[in-house]
mmCIF file of C-alpha atoms in Angstrom:
data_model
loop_
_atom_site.group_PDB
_atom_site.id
_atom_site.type_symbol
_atom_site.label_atom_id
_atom_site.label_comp_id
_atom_site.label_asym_id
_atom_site.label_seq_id
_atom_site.Cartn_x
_atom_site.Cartn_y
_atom_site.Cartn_z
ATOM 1 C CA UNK A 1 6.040 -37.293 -15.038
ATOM 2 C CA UNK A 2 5.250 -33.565 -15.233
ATOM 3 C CA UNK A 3 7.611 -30.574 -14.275
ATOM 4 C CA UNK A 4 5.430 -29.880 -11.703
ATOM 5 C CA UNK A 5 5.608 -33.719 -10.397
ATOM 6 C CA UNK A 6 9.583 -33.275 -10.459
ATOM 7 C CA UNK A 7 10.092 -30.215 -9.005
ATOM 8 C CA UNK A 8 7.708 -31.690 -6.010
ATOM 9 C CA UNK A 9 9.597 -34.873 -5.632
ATOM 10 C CA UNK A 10 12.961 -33.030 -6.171
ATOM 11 C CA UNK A 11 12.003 -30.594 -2.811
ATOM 12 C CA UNK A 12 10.262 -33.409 -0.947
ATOM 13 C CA UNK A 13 7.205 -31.930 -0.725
ATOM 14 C CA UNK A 14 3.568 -32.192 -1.873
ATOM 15 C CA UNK A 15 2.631 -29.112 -4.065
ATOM 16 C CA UNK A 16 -1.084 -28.151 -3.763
ATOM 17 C CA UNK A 17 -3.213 -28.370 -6.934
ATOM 18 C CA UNK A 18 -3.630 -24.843 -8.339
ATOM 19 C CA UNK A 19 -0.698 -23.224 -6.924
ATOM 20 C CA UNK A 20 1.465 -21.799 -9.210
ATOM 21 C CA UNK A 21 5.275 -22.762 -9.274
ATOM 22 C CA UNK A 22 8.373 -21.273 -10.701
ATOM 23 C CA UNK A 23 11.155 -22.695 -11.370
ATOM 24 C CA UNK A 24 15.149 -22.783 -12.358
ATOM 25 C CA UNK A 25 14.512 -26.722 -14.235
ATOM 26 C CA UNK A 26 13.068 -24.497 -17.373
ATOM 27 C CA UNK A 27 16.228 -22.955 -18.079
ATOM 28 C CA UNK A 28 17.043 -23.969 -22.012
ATOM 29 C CA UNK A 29 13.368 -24.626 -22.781
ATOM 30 C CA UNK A 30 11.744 -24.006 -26.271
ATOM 31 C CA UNK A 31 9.034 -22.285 -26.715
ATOM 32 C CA UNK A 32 6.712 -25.780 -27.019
ATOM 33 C CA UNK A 33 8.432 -27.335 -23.541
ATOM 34 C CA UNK A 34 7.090 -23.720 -21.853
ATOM 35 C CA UNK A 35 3.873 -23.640 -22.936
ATOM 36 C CA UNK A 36 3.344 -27.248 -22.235
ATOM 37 C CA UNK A 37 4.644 -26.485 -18.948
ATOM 38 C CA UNK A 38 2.360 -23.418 -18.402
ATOM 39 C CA UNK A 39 -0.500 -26.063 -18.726
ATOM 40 C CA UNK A 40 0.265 -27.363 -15.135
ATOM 41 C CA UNK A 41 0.872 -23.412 -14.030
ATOM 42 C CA UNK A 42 4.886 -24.160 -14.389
ATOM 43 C CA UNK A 43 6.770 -21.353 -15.088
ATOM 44 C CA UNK A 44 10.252 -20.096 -15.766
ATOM 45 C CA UNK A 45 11.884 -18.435 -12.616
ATOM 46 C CA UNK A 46 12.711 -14.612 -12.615
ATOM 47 C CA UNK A 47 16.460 -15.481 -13.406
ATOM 48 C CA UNK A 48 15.235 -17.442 -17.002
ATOM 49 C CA UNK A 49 14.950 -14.318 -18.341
ATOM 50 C CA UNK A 50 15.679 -15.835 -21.987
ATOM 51 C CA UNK A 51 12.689 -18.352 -21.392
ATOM 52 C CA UNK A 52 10.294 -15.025 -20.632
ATOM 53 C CA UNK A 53 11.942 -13.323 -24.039
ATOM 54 C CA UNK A 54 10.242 -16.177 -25.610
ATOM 55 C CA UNK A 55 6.828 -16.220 -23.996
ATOM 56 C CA UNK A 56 6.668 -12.639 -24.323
ATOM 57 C CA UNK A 57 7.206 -12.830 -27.700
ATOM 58 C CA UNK A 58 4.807 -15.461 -28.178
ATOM 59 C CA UNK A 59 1.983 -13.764 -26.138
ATOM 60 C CA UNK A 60 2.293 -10.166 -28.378
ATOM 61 C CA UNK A 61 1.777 -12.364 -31.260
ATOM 62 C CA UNK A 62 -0.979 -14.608 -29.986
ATOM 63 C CA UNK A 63 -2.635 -11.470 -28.468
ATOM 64 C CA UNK A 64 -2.157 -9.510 -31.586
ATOM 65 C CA UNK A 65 -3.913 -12.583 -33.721
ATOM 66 C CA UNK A 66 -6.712 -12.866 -31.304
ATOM 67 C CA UNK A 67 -7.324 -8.949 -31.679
ATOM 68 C CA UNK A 68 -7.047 -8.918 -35.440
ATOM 69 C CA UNK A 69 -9.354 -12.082 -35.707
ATOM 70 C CA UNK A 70 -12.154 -9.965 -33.423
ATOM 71 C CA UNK A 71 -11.188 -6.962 -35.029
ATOM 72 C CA UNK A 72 -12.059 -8.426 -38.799
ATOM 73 C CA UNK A 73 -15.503 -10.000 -37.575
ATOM 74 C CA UNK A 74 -16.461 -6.577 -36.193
ATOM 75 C CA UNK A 75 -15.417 -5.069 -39.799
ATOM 76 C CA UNK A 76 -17.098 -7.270 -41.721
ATOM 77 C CA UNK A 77 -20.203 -6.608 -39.003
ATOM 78 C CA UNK A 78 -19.995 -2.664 -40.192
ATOM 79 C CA UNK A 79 -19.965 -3.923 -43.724
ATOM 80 C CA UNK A 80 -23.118 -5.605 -43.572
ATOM 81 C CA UNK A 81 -24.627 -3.038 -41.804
ATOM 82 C CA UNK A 82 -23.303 -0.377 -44.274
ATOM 83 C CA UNK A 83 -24.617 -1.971 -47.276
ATOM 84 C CA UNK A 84 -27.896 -3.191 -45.679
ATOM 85 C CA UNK A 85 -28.627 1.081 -45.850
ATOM 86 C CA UNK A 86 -28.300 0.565 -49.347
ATOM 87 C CA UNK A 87 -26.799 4.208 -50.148
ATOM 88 C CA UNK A 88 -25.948 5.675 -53.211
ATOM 89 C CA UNK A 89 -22.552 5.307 -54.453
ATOM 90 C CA UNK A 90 -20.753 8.064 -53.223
ATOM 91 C CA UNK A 91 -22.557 8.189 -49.840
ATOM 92 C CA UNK A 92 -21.199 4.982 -49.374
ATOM 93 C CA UNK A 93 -17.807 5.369 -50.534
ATOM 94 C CA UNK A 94 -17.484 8.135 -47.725
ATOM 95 C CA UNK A 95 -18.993 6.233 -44.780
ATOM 96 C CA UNK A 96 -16.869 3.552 -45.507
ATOM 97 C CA UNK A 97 -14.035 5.345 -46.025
ATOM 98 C CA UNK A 98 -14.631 7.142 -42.613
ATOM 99 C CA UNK A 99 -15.360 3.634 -41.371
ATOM 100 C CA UNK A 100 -12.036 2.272 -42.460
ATOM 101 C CA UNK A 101 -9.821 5.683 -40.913
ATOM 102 C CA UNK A 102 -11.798 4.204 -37.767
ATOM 103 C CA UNK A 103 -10.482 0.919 -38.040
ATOM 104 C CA UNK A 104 -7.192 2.199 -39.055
ATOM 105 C CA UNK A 105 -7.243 4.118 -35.877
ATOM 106 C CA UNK A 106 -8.107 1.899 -33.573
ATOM 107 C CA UNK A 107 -6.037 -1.275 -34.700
ATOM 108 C CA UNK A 108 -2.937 0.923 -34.146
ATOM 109 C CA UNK A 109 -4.025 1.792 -30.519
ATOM 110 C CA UNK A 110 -4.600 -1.518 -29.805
ATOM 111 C CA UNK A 111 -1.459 -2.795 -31.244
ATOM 112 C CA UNK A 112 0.292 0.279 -29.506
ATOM 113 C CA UNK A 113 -1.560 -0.473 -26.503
ATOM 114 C CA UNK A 114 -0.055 -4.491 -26.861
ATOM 115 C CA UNK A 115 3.671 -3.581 -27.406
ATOM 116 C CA UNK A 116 3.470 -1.861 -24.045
ATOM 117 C CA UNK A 117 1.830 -4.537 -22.194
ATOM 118 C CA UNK A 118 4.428 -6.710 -22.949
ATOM 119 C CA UNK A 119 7.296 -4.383 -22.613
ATOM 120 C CA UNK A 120 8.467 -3.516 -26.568
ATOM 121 C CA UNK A 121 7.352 -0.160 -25.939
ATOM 122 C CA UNK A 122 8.272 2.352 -23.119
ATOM 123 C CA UNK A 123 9.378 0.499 -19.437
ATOM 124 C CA UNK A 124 7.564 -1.417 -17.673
ATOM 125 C CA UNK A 125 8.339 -3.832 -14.930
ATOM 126 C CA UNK A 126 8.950 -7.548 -15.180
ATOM 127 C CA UNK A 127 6.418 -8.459 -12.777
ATOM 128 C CA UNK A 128 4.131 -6.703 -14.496
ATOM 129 C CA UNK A 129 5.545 -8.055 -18.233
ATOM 130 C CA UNK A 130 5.111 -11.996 -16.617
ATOM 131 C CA UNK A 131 2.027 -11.559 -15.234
ATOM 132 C CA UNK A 132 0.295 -10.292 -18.428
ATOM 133 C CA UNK A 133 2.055 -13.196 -20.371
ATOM 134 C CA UNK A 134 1.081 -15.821 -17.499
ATOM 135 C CA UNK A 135 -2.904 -14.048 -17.895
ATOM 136 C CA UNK A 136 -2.864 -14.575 -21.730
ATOM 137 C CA UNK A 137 -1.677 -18.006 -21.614
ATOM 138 C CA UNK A 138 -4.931 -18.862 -19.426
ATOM 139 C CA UNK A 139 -7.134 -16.723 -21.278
ATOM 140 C CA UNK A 140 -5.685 -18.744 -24.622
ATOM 141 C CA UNK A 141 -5.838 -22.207 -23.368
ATOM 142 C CA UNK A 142 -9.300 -21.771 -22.226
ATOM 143 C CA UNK A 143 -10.579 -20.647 -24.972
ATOM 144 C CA UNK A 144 -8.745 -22.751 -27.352
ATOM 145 C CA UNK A 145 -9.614 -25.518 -25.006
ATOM 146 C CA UNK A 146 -13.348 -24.943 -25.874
ATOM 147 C CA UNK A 147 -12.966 -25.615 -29.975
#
């Protein structure tokens, strides 16, 4: 039986498919319990708020992964494209040197850009903190749903 099958019999009522449900019963979860919760749009209630430590933390790093895993395809991209212009040495040591300040530049935006999303940088409100975990863990699961 599901969380989402308990909390339903629990309350005596019939929960519509596709509405989401929060709840107290995920108080003391690990990390695996909440995701596999999240899979049946279960999630911790606003007073779990060591529950949503955890899937914060878990987001910023499976967030962070996804962006370094594009991030590296579109490098190696610029690579190829770089050396298909088949440039003399030092022509090419200084585009690809400008290249790389690019990169540099942009992967600490992006991971600056990440760590306030989900809250380890500046203030930002819960709701706001939740909801951007509760949108990665869809975006994730459908696309690792696909491989």
């Amino acid at each position: 039986m599901t969380i989402r099958h308990e909390v339903a019999e629990r309350a005596g009522v019939e929960i519509p498919a596709g509405m989401t449900i929060y709840t107290y019963d995920l108080q003391g979860s690990t990390l695996e319990e909440l995701l596999d919760s999240a899979q049946d749009d279960v999630w911790p209630n606003n007073q779990c708020d060591p529950e949503w430590v955890l899937l914060r933390n878990w987001a910023i790093q499976t967030e962070s992964m996804m962006l370094d895993e594009g991030e590296n395809l579109e490098w190696e991209r610029r690579m190829r494209e770089l050396t298909s212009q088949a440039l003399p040495y030092l022509e090419w040591i200084e585009a690809r040197g400008e290249a790389l300040k690019e990169r540099t530049r942009a992967r600490k935006l992006a991971q600056a850009n990440l760590r306030y999303k989900y809250g380890y940088r500046g203030r930002r409100r819960w709701g706001l903190l939740r909801r951007a975990v509760r949108d990665l863990y869809r975006e994730w699961g459908g696309a690792s749903s696909d491989e």
